[in-house]
Amino acid sequence: MALYATAASVLAGVESRRGSIKGLVYASSFQNVKQLYALVCETQRYSSVLDAVITSAGLLRAEKKLRPHLAKVLVYELLLGKGFKGGSGGRWKPLLDRHQARLKAELARLKVHRGVSKNEDLLQVESKPGPASQVPRFVRVNTLKTCCDDAVDYFKRQGFSYQGRASGLEDLRALKGKCFLLDPLLPELLVFPAQTDLHDHPLYQAGHLILQDKPRACSACQASCLPAVLLAPPPGSHVIDACAAPGNKTSHLAALLKNQGKIFAFDLDAGRLASMATLLARAGVSCCELAEEDFLAISPSDQRYRQRLVYSTCSLCQEENEDVVRDALQQNSGTFRLVPVLPSWPHRGLGTFPGAERCLRASPETTLTGGFFVAVLERVEVPSSVSRAEAPAPPPEAAPRRKRRRRAAAPGAPPRTEQEGKQ
């Protein structure tokens, strides 16, 4: 039924900040606006509960073709909504019927675990202050416009007390009042107490500070700085930013490149690209070329994009993280390897396949950040003594797709190539 697919599309749009629920609902052209709006609002209200049930029931592992947002809408309707009566479930009803008993059992188990008896009571438990509300505010200094020392001096003149570089998570947990620290692992990253609001700060307004936020978790900056830092492209590199908007990671890459090289930033949404162009201009980025195009339509054998890939998501679902990396390595056996990174990072990948511990995970409980996942893959270099016949064959070129392109001027081609992929 179109209702569930449309609701899933609206949810995805809200989470990727393409618009508000109301705006996306009215833009969807779905006939029964009231019905769609109610379904999306209720699904989002129970979002964390639904995530827990879906993960515990292994629904996405069992149904590979079922996308996460659609699964969330369908499970809400099955367990918490009106249910699938008559033909209301369409082609999805038989799929949910196969998992109905397990999903209901996991919901019941969740209630027991949290000591509640009603569905509404689960929301009251969720609303209590938890680890996520205590996550510090991480702020990246934009080195294209200033330096870390100058930013620190500015805050000190405003009455903030600078505590130096943190020695570990305990220092971050102890932050209070107008104190701030330098992150223990990532350079140019300042750490302020939880709930510190810097959106109106003059350094942020001028593009000297970058708040790499995600919806409802404005302290995800530390984790979302990891992809660019782990990619570590030297000045002069070529970088692909696969799903680039809104552009915070793109600006971070440009800072690491010192605007020397080229970033190919892809996104399919024209509105998000327009907002991204404004953000990049404010941040002083001049080495980026924007393309309103699916990055999967480019040639994977292009030598500009052949060396290193960083895969990152703002999700903690195994199906979107370790399972994707495992499948990619299996499908490209001998072509790429998983690179061990940041050995001191405390939260590693789930042990679902050999080497998964080389991946990084982040969460409010373990790293005092938003939820995140990062994996770094490098192309395996074939020794010069190996013949072309023995070398792994490059993957076939993707079929061309007709897409409009939007480009911005960028410097000339550099000598070395790098690649980043992220969700």
XYZ file of C-alpha atoms in Angstrom:
423
model
C 0.000 0.000 0.000
C 1.340 3.484 -0.919
C 0.681 4.785 2.606
C 3.548 2.833 4.195
C 6.081 3.526 1.457
C 5.226 7.242 1.542
C 5.478 7.353 5.342
C 8.891 5.680 5.171
C 10.031 8.249 2.598
C 8.874 11.116 4.822
C 10.669 9.638 7.847
C 13.881 9.321 5.846
C 13.524 12.920 4.681
C 13.047 14.209 8.221
C 16.081 12.283 9.527
C 18.264 13.596 6.696
C 16.949 17.123 7.335
C 15.346 17.594 3.935
C 12.371 19.219 5.642
C 9.837 19.078 8.454
C 7.237 16.323 8.839
C 4.425 18.653 7.832
C 6.292 20.046 4.830
C 7.306 16.637 3.522
C 3.829 15.186 4.083
C 2.196 17.939 2.034
C 4.907 17.691 -0.622
C 4.320 13.940 -0.977
C 1.021 14.381 -2.906
C -0.492 11.553 -0.854
C -4.256 11.980 -0.946
C -5.092 11.371 2.734
C -2.775 13.906 4.352
C -4.234 13.492 7.841
C -3.721 9.708 7.818
C -0.129 10.002 6.557
C 0.764 12.758 9.038
C -0.581 10.766 11.997
C 1.298 7.611 10.967
C 4.624 9.429 10.539
C 4.285 11.335 13.829
C 3.431 8.232 15.839
C 6.172 6.164 14.204
C 8.720 8.851 14.990
C 7.415 9.167 18.558
C 8.093 5.465 19.157
C 11.266 5.450 17.044
C 13.713 4.211 19.704
C 11.242 1.563 20.908
C 10.767 0.305 17.353
C 14.521 0.257 16.745
C 15.015 -1.906 19.824
C 12.272 -4.362 18.838
C 13.388 -4.628 15.198
C 17.007 -5.207 16.189
C 16.168 -7.805 18.855
C 13.858 -9.664 16.465
C 16.496 -9.689 13.705
C 13.902 -8.481 11.182
C 16.325 -6.708 8.842
C 18.716 -9.653 8.873
C 15.903 -12.017 7.879
C 14.381 -9.712 5.265
C 17.309 -8.290 3.299
C 15.112 -6.270 0.917
C 13.229 -4.492 3.701
C 14.660 -1.014 4.269
C 14.968 0.326 7.859
C 12.487 3.220 7.593
C 9.829 1.067 5.955
C 10.403 -1.652 8.557
C 9.859 0.891 11.312
C 6.561 2.080 9.810
C 5.282 -1.467 9.277
C 6.247 -2.666 12.758
C 4.590 0.396 14.297
C 1.353 -0.381 12.461
C 1.534 -4.059 13.447
C 2.382 -3.634 17.138
C 1.288 -0.148 18.172
C -1.083 1.093 15.477
C -4.321 -0.189 13.985
C -2.825 -3.398 12.618
C -3.258 -4.805 9.129
C -6.987 -5.307 8.680
C -8.422 -6.709 5.487
C -6.119 -5.759 2.627
C -4.571 -2.745 4.358
C -1.119 -4.309 4.547
C -0.894 -4.977 0.835
C 2.115 -7.060 -0.162
C 3.801 -6.368 3.182
C 1.217 -8.182 5.305
C 2.493 -11.739 4.502
C 6.046 -10.606 5.315
C 5.021 -9.187 8.707
C 2.876 -12.222 9.427
C 5.990 -14.405 9.221
C 7.636 -12.381 11.998
C 4.583 -11.318 14.002
C 5.083 -13.711 16.914
C 8.763 -12.816 17.321
C 8.109 -9.066 17.111
C 5.329 -9.238 19.709
C 7.541 -11.319 21.985
C 10.378 -8.783 21.744
C 7.987 -5.920 22.559
C 6.747 -7.820 25.618
C 10.333 -8.558 26.667
C 11.220 -4.866 26.347
C 8.334 -3.920 28.643
C 9.471 -6.442 31.242
C 13.056 -5.206 31.004
C 11.968 -1.594 31.563
C 9.414 -2.459 34.228
C 6.338 -1.117 32.437
C 3.040 -2.660 31.356
C 1.671 -0.240 28.741
C 3.070 0.924 25.411
C 2.759 4.576 26.468
C 4.853 3.850 29.554
C 7.779 2.983 27.272
C 7.797 6.603 26.125
C 7.975 7.856 29.717
C 11.041 5.693 30.288
C 12.573 7.013 27.081
C 11.954 10.620 28.147
C 14.004 10.284 31.328
C 17.511 11.777 31.183
C 19.886 9.154 29.868
C 23.441 8.889 28.563
C 22.636 10.808 25.364
C 21.545 13.897 27.332
C 24.926 13.950 29.105
C 27.038 13.860 25.934
C 29.381 16.881 25.793
C 29.208 19.479 23.054
C 32.009 18.868 20.530
C 33.009 21.786 18.294
C 35.478 21.629 15.390
C 37.732 24.601 14.727
C 37.684 25.377 11.001
C 41.392 25.666 10.143
C 40.554 27.193 6.740
C 39.624 30.379 8.606
C 41.400 30.305 11.968
C 43.565 28.146 14.204
C 42.844 26.290 17.413
C 44.963 28.628 19.579
C 43.076 31.706 18.366
C 39.714 30.054 19.008
C 40.817 29.073 22.526
C 41.994 32.635 23.230
C 38.662 34.029 22.021
C 36.692 31.813 24.398
C 39.033 32.652 27.266
C 38.397 36.363 26.687
C 34.680 35.586 26.936
C 35.146 34.182 30.427
C 35.529 30.470 29.611
C 38.134 28.464 31.519
C 40.387 26.370 29.261
C 41.440 23.074 30.914
C 43.938 21.915 28.252
C 43.845 18.579 26.479
C 41.630 15.956 28.110
C 43.374 12.802 29.291
C 40.319 10.579 28.787
C 36.565 10.221 29.031
C 36.503 10.986 32.755
C 37.734 14.519 32.086
C 34.910 14.977 29.567
C 32.297 13.672 32.004
C 33.479 16.139 34.653
C 33.014 19.247 32.473
C 30.743 21.850 34.060
C 29.887 25.516 33.778
C 32.047 27.628 31.464
C 34.943 25.159 31.240
C 36.171 23.542 28.041
C 38.853 21.111 26.889
C 40.739 19.944 23.835
C 39.601 16.485 22.695
C 41.995 13.687 23.786
C 42.116 12.051 20.323
C 41.109 14.418 17.557
C 42.975 17.647 16.770
C 41.163 20.988 16.438
C 38.188 19.609 18.392
C 37.032 21.586 21.435
C 34.784 20.023 24.082
C 32.215 21.964 26.121
C 29.722 20.810 28.787
C 26.517 19.125 27.615
C 23.733 21.433 26.424
C 26.160 24.282 25.605
C 24.491 26.205 22.757
C 26.865 27.907 20.325
C 24.542 28.416 17.332
C 24.461 32.186 17.931
C 28.162 32.468 18.745
C 30.017 34.944 16.464
C 32.738 32.381 15.638
C 30.096 29.935 14.432
C 28.256 32.626 12.492
C 31.515 33.580 10.760
C 32.336 29.984 9.814
C 35.282 29.695 12.217
C 33.551 26.924 14.174
C 31.727 23.912 12.732
C 28.949 22.206 14.690
C 28.679 18.812 12.993
C 25.235 18.015 14.287
C 22.630 15.397 13.487
C 18.926 15.610 14.295
C 18.137 15.456 18.029
C 21.792 14.774 18.900
C 23.697 18.019 18.639
C 26.843 16.511 20.148
C 27.675 14.009 17.423
C 30.600 16.110 16.238
C 33.393 13.943 17.652
C 32.114 10.777 16.009
C 31.284 12.522 12.732
C 34.806 13.981 12.581
C 36.210 10.445 12.405
C 35.617 9.758 8.673
C 37.723 12.682 7.460
C 40.420 12.155 10.101
C 40.717 8.432 9.333
C 40.751 9.041 5.596
C 43.617 11.502 6.233
C 43.963 12.806 2.660
C 47.167 14.806 2.186
C 46.933 18.172 0.392
C 46.578 17.609 -3.348
C 44.344 14.523 -3.068
C 41.152 13.711 -4.923
C 38.295 12.797 -2.576
C 34.763 11.563 -3.256
C 32.126 12.569 -0.714
C 29.459 10.085 -1.748
C 26.349 11.445 0.035
C 27.690 14.862 0.841
C 24.891 17.161 2.003
C 24.621 19.002 4.317
C 28.408 19.396 3.926
C 30.003 19.418 7.385
C 32.257 16.448 6.624
C 33.020 18.009 3.241
C 34.262 21.190 4.921
C 36.369 19.041 7.270
C 37.969 17.281 4.301
C 38.696 20.646 2.692
C 40.414 21.794 5.904
C 42.606 18.666 5.928
C 43.425 19.263 2.249
C 44.120 22.952 2.985
C 41.955 23.625 -0.074
C 44.665 21.991 -2.190
C 43.216 19.212 -4.323
C 39.645 18.425 -5.267
C 36.572 17.079 -3.493
C 33.879 15.542 -5.681
C 30.716 15.981 -3.597
C 27.676 13.988 -4.740
C 24.073 14.282 -3.584
C 20.764 13.577 -5.319
C 18.783 16.338 -3.604
C 19.019 19.753 -5.294
C 17.726 21.610 -2.238
C 20.283 20.025 0.080
C 23.061 20.797 -2.419
C 22.011 24.452 -2.492
C 22.174 24.623 1.319
C 25.505 22.825 1.201
C 26.927 25.407 -1.226
C 26.031 28.154 1.268
C 27.669 26.269 4.156
C 30.856 25.611 2.167
C 31.095 29.266 1.121
C 30.775 30.365 4.758
C 33.480 27.853 5.741
C 35.871 29.159 3.063
C 35.933 25.938 0.998
C 37.227 26.465 -2.559
C 38.339 22.973 -3.643
C 34.913 21.333 -3.927
C 32.981 20.371 -7.044
C 29.275 19.729 -6.418
C 27.330 17.238 -8.529
C 23.600 16.552 -8.363
C 24.167 12.936 -9.305
C 24.224 9.408 -7.926
C 27.859 8.620 -7.112
C 27.151 4.974 -7.999
C 26.850 6.097 -11.623
C 30.550 6.953 -11.825
C 33.109 4.423 -13.021
C 34.544 2.444 -10.072
C 37.682 1.744 -12.141
C 38.456 5.456 -12.577
C 42.037 5.868 -11.374
C 41.159 9.132 -9.599
C 39.145 7.219 -7.001
C 41.086 4.038 -6.453
C 43.030 4.043 -3.194
C 41.122 4.346 0.097
C 37.481 4.326 1.158
C 35.904 5.321 4.460
C 32.424 3.911 5.083
C 30.530 5.622 7.879
C 26.955 5.770 9.126
C 25.121 7.501 11.955
C 23.507 4.180 12.818
C 24.200 1.397 15.311
C 22.320 -1.282 13.346
C 24.502 -4.255 12.429
C 22.647 -4.592 9.118
C 23.808 -1.123 8.034
C 27.333 -1.450 9.412
C 29.273 -4.701 9.890
C 27.028 -6.619 7.482
C 27.643 -4.081 4.708
C 31.420 -4.136 5.248
C 31.492 -7.945 5.350
C 29.525 -8.221 2.100
C 31.696 -5.606 0.389
C 34.877 -7.482 1.320
C 33.414 -10.806 0.165
C 32.228 -9.372 -3.150
C 35.628 -7.770 -3.768
C 37.788 -10.563 -2.366
C 41.484 -9.765 -2.701
C 40.822 -6.223 -3.922
C 40.316 -4.373 -0.627
C 41.413 -4.917 2.963
C 40.016 -3.573 6.221
C 42.506 -1.180 7.810
C 43.077 -1.180 11.609
C 42.568 2.379 12.906
C 42.701 4.225 16.229
C 43.749 1.294 18.450
C 42.968 3.361 21.557
C 39.319 3.880 20.558
C 37.323 1.957 23.202
C 34.299 0.791 21.150
C 35.087 -1.613 18.280
C 33.029 -3.341 15.601
C 30.823 -6.310 16.480
C 32.643 -9.646 16.068
C 30.428 -10.832 13.218
C 33.330 -11.674 10.874
C 37.129 -11.964 11.175
C 38.687 -8.512 11.399
C 35.466 -6.686 12.347
C 37.241 -5.345 15.428
C 39.146 -3.031 13.053
C 35.925 -1.044 12.614
C 34.943 1.689 15.080
C 31.635 2.180 16.859
C 30.534 5.150 18.930
C 27.640 5.615 21.345
C 26.657 7.864 24.264
C 27.375 5.079 26.768
C 30.836 4.047 25.560
C 32.410 7.102 23.910
C 30.260 10.050 25.092
C 29.267 10.785 21.491
C 26.309 10.243 19.237
C 25.826 6.828 17.662
C 28.231 6.230 14.787
C 30.100 3.568 12.807
C 33.280 3.852 10.723
C 35.275 1.392 8.627
C 38.373 2.158 6.554
C 39.129 0.036 3.483
C 42.235 0.206 1.306
C 42.779 -1.219 -2.149
C 45.341 -4.021 -2.061
C 48.297 -3.082 -4.215
C 49.234 -5.763 -6.752
C 53.047 -6.314 -6.865
C 54.615 -5.256 -10.136
C 55.854 -8.826 -10.636
C 52.257 -10.077 -10.836
C 50.970 -10.259 -14.360
C 47.782 -8.550 -15.489
C 46.168 -11.952 -15.865
C 46.840 -12.763 -12.198
C 45.755 -9.398 -10.854
C 42.208 -8.994 -9.520
C 39.927 -7.728 -12.257
C 38.370 -4.308 -11.621
C 34.621 -4.295 -11.027
C 32.452 -3.645 -14.082
C 31.589 -0.042 -14.824
C 28.219 1.132 -13.610
C 25.575 1.810 -16.214
C 25.280 5.556 -16.919
C 22.280 7.345 -15.435
C 20.784 10.538 -16.702
C 21.106 13.097 -13.963
C 21.459 16.846 -13.952
C 24.792 18.061 -12.684
C 25.540 21.149 -10.651
C 29.180 22.106 -10.442
C 31.293 24.707 -8.705
C 34.750 25.777 -9.789
C 37.650 23.839 -8.275
C 41.454 23.803 -8.562
C 43.270 21.573 -11.019
C 43.910 17.850 -10.736
C 46.266 16.657 -7.966
C 48.900 13.932 -7.962
C 47.392 11.463 -5.465
C 43.933 10.033 -5.071
C 41.738 9.156 -2.110
C 38.127 8.189 -1.702
C 35.489 8.540 0.968
C 32.100 6.844 1.059
C 29.504 7.553 3.743
C 25.809 7.268 4.467
